[in-house]
Amino acid sequence: MITVQYRLDQIQDAARQIIAFAGSEKIWVFQGQMGAGKTTMIKALSKEMGVYDQVSSPTFGIVNEYDASSGIKIYHFDFYRLDDPTEALDIGIEEYFYSGDYCWIEWAEKIAQFLPNEFLLIRIISDSELDRTITLQHAQDVN
C-alpha cells in the first residue's frame, strides 16, 4: 500500500503514480465520499492514458466507454444510482470485468459481491478544497 498526497494542480503527477503502482491490474475501484474527486481523478488518468474521448461521469448510463490513442479501451462505471446490485448483471458487468480491458469503477460497494477477486483500490480523501490524499492498494492486500 502507498499513500500519495497532492494539490489539485498536481493531479497529473498523482495520476502517473497511480498508473505506475497499478502495474498490469486492469480493474480499478475508486472509493471516496461524494465530491472527493473520483471523476476528476478519472479524467486525469484518462489524459495520461491517451484517451481522446470526452470523459464524464456515467451516472445515468452506468457505463461509458473510452478509447485511447494507444488502442486500449477503458470502461468507466458509476453505480451510485443502482438500487439493486443484480441490475449490474443486466448490463453484463462480468463480460466487462473479464474482457482484459480497463474497468474503472465508482461506487463499487453497490456491487461488491460481483467484483473480481483482484483489483486496484484507490481511496480518495478530500483534505481541503484543494488538497487530496489517496491510498493505493492491491485487492489481495485489502484487510
mmCIF file of C-alpha atoms in Angstrom:
data_model
loop_
_atom_site.group_PDB
_atom_site.id
_atom_site.type_symbol
_atom_site.label_atom_id
_atom_site.label_comp_id
_atom_site.label_asym_id
_atom_site.label_seq_id
_atom_site.Cartn_x
_atom_site.Cartn_y
_atom_site.Cartn_z
ATOM 1 C CA MET A 1 0.000 0.000 0.000
ATOM 2 C CA ILE A 2 1.179 3.521 -0.733
ATOM 3 C CA THR A 3 -0.195 6.941 0.132
ATOM 4 C CA VAL A 4 0.023 9.937 -2.176
ATOM 5 C CA GLN A 5 -0.820 13.498 -1.132
ATOM 6 C CA TYR A 6 -1.343 16.134 -3.794
ATOM 7 C CA ARG A 7 -2.864 19.508 -4.534
ATOM 8 C CA LEU A 8 -5.373 19.647 -7.395
ATOM 9 C CA ASP A 9 -2.840 21.463 -9.588
ATOM 10 C CA GLN A 10 -0.585 18.384 -9.176
ATOM 11 C CA ILE A 11 -3.242 15.847 -10.156
ATOM 12 C CA GLN A 12 -1.410 14.685 -13.303
ATOM 13 C CA ASP A 13 1.599 13.719 -11.159
ATOM 14 C CA ALA A 14 -0.716 11.738 -8.866
ATOM 15 C CA ALA A 15 -2.306 10.064 -11.912
ATOM 16 C CA ARG A 16 1.124 8.954 -13.147
ATOM 17 C CA GLN A 17 1.858 7.458 -9.718
ATOM 18 C CA ILE A 18 -1.415 5.506 -9.808
ATOM 19 C CA ILE A 19 -0.635 4.143 -13.269
ATOM 20 C CA ALA A 20 2.848 3.091 -12.162
ATOM 21 C CA PHE A 21 1.545 1.417 -8.994
ATOM 22 C CA ALA A 22 -1.250 -0.394 -10.864
ATOM 23 C CA GLY A 23 1.168 -2.408 -12.945
ATOM 24 C CA SER A 24 -0.820 -4.867 -15.045
ATOM 25 C CA GLU A 25 -4.019 -4.571 -12.961
ATOM 26 C CA LYS A 26 -6.985 -3.634 -15.181
ATOM 27 C CA ILE A 27 -9.819 -3.389 -12.603
ATOM 28 C CA TRP A 28 -9.573 -0.150 -10.618
ATOM 29 C CA VAL A 29 -12.035 0.627 -7.818
ATOM 30 C CA PHE A 30 -12.375 4.274 -6.783
ATOM 31 C CA GLN A 31 -13.638 4.962 -3.258
ATOM 32 C CA GLY A 32 -14.412 8.325 -1.733
ATOM 33 C CA GLN A 33 -17.206 10.478 -0.444
ATOM 34 C CA MET A 34 -19.401 12.396 -2.871
ATOM 35 C CA GLY A 35 -17.287 15.274 -4.156
ATOM 36 C CA ALA A 36 -13.941 13.740 -3.115
ATOM 37 C CA GLY A 37 -12.729 13.849 -6.695
ATOM 38 C CA LYS A 38 -13.212 10.351 -8.120
ATOM 39 C CA THR A 39 -14.364 11.535 -11.539
ATOM 40 C CA THR A 40 -11.759 14.316 -11.562
ATOM 41 C CA MET A 41 -9.039 11.720 -10.972
ATOM 42 C CA ILE A 42 -10.504 9.514 -13.693
ATOM 43 C CA LYS A 43 -10.281 12.466 -16.096
ATOM 44 C CA ALA A 44 -6.613 12.957 -15.151
ATOM 45 C CA LEU A 45 -5.896 9.238 -15.559
ATOM 46 C CA SER A 46 -7.651 9.240 -18.927
ATOM 47 C CA LYS A 47 -5.457 12.106 -20.084
ATOM 48 C CA GLU A 48 -2.337 10.196 -19.004
ATOM 49 C CA MET A 49 -3.549 7.067 -20.807
ATOM 50 C CA GLY A 50 -4.114 8.980 -24.059
ATOM 51 C CA VAL A 51 -7.917 8.947 -24.083
ATOM 52 C CA TYR A 52 -9.215 11.206 -26.804
ATOM 53 C CA ASP A 53 -12.917 10.849 -25.936
ATOM 54 C CA GLN A 54 -14.836 13.271 -23.713
ATOM 55 C CA VAL A 55 -14.605 11.899 -20.161
ATOM 56 C CA SER A 56 -17.577 12.393 -17.852
ATOM 57 C CA SER A 57 -19.360 10.575 -15.076
ATOM 58 C CA PRO A 58 -21.670 7.850 -16.410
ATOM 59 C CA THR A 59 -24.091 8.376 -13.515
ATOM 60 C CA PHE A 60 -27.242 7.911 -15.592
ATOM 61 C CA GLY A 61 -25.889 5.494 -18.205
ATOM 62 C CA ILE A 62 -23.937 3.401 -15.657
ATOM 63 C CA VAL A 63 -21.023 2.835 -18.083
ATOM 64 C CA ASN A 64 -19.047 4.981 -20.521
ATOM 65 C CA GLU A 65 -16.548 3.564 -22.995
ATOM 66 C CA TYR A 66 -13.353 5.448 -23.836
ATOM 67 C CA ASP A 67 -10.747 4.732 -26.493
ATOM 68 C CA ALA A 68 -7.125 5.757 -26.131
ATOM 69 C CA SER A 69 -4.607 6.620 -28.812
ATOM 70 C CA SER A 70 -2.599 3.521 -27.835
ATOM 71 C CA GLY A 71 -5.545 1.310 -28.797
ATOM 72 C CA ILE A 72 -6.583 0.456 -25.256
ATOM 73 C CA LYS A 73 -10.215 0.532 -24.204
ATOM 74 C CA ILE A 74 -11.425 1.820 -20.823
ATOM 75 C CA TYR A 75 -14.859 1.219 -19.330
ATOM 76 C CA HIS A 76 -15.889 3.769 -16.678
ATOM 77 C CA PHE A 77 -18.675 2.631 -14.362
ATOM 78 C CA ASP A 78 -20.687 4.660 -11.857
ATOM 79 C CA PHE A 79 -23.038 2.542 -9.752
ATOM 80 C CA TYR A 80 -24.233 5.384 -7.492
ATOM 81 C CA ARG A 81 -27.834 5.280 -8.735
ATOM 82 C CA LEU A 82 -28.063 1.483 -8.768
ATOM 83 C CA ASP A 83 -30.872 0.296 -6.469
ATOM 84 C CA ASP A 84 -30.462 -3.449 -6.898
ATOM 85 C CA PRO A 85 -26.984 -4.977 -7.403
ATOM 86 C CA THR A 86 -28.393 -7.552 -9.804
ATOM 87 C CA GLU A 87 -29.150 -4.699 -12.231
ATOM 88 C CA ALA A 88 -25.394 -4.654 -12.857
ATOM 89 C CA LEU A 89 -25.636 -8.196 -14.188
ATOM 90 C CA ASP A 90 -28.225 -6.989 -16.705
ATOM 91 C CA ILE A 91 -25.629 -4.725 -18.343
ATOM 92 C CA GLY A 92 -23.154 -7.592 -18.485
ATOM 93 C CA ILE A 93 -20.573 -6.404 -15.953
ATOM 94 C CA GLU A 94 -18.954 -9.814 -15.784
ATOM 95 C CA GLU A 95 -18.156 -9.592 -19.506
ATOM 96 C CA TYR A 96 -16.605 -6.159 -18.962
ATOM 97 C CA PHE A 97 -14.637 -7.248 -15.870
ATOM 98 C CA TYR A 98 -13.130 -10.291 -17.583
ATOM 99 C CA SER A 99 -12.613 -8.678 -21.005
ATOM 100 C CA GLY A 100 -8.974 -7.791 -20.360
ATOM 101 C CA ASP A 101 -9.826 -4.115 -20.877
ATOM 102 C CA TYR A 102 -9.543 -1.439 -18.192
ATOM 103 C CA CYS A 103 -12.566 -1.123 -15.903
ATOM 104 C CA TRP A 104 -12.675 1.932 -13.650
ATOM 105 C CA ILE A 105 -15.448 1.694 -11.086
ATOM 106 C CA GLU A 106 -17.065 4.371 -8.921
ATOM 107 C CA TRP A 107 -19.399 3.307 -6.093
ATOM 108 C CA ALA A 108 -18.258 -0.319 -6.365
ATOM 109 C CA GLU A 109 -19.615 -1.020 -2.878
ATOM 110 C CA LYS A 110 -23.046 -1.211 -4.540
ATOM 111 C CA ILE A 111 -21.927 -4.313 -6.473
ATOM 112 C CA ALA A 112 -19.279 -5.673 -4.097
ATOM 113 C CA GLN A 113 -20.414 -9.276 -4.487
ATOM 114 C CA PHE A 114 -19.730 -9.139 -8.242
ATOM 115 C CA LEU A 115 -16.230 -7.637 -8.142
ATOM 116 C CA PRO A 116 -13.348 -9.826 -9.280
ATOM 117 C CA ASN A 117 -11.010 -11.047 -6.539
ATOM 118 C CA GLU A 118 -8.144 -8.950 -7.842
ATOM 119 C CA PHE A 119 -8.355 -5.197 -8.357
ATOM 120 C CA LEU A 120 -6.614 -1.947 -7.508
ATOM 121 C CA LEU A 121 -8.302 0.007 -4.717
ATOM 122 C CA ILE A 122 -7.916 3.777 -4.972
ATOM 123 C CA ARG A 123 -9.231 5.615 -1.892
ATOM 124 C CA ILE A 124 -9.546 9.371 -2.284
ATOM 125 C CA ILE A 125 -9.899 11.649 0.736
ATOM 126 C CA SER A 126 -10.596 15.350 0.384
ATOM 127 C CA ASP A 127 -8.366 17.016 2.972
ATOM 128 C CA SER A 128 -9.422 20.521 1.915
ATOM 129 C CA GLU A 129 -10.831 22.262 -1.133
ATOM 130 C CA LEU A 130 -7.506 21.889 -2.964
ATOM 131 C CA ASP A 131 -5.735 19.012 -1.188
ATOM 132 C CA ARG A 132 -6.293 15.276 -1.557
ATOM 133 C CA THR A 133 -4.823 12.118 -0.108
ATOM 134 C CA ILE A 134 -5.089 8.837 -1.966
ATOM 135 C CA THR A 135 -4.153 5.388 -0.818
ATOM 136 C CA LEU A 136 -3.412 2.708 -3.374
ATOM 137 C CA GLN A 137 -3.739 -0.947 -2.501
ATOM 138 C CA HIS A 138 -3.982 -4.143 -4.492
ATOM 139 C CA ALA A 139 -7.081 -6.180 -3.529
ATOM 140 C CA GLN A 140 -5.124 -9.144 -2.250
ATOM 141 C CA ASP A 141 -3.650 -6.726 0.351
ATOM 142 C CA VAL A 142 -7.034 -5.278 1.439
ATOM 143 C CA ASN A 143 -7.957 -6.191 5.007
#
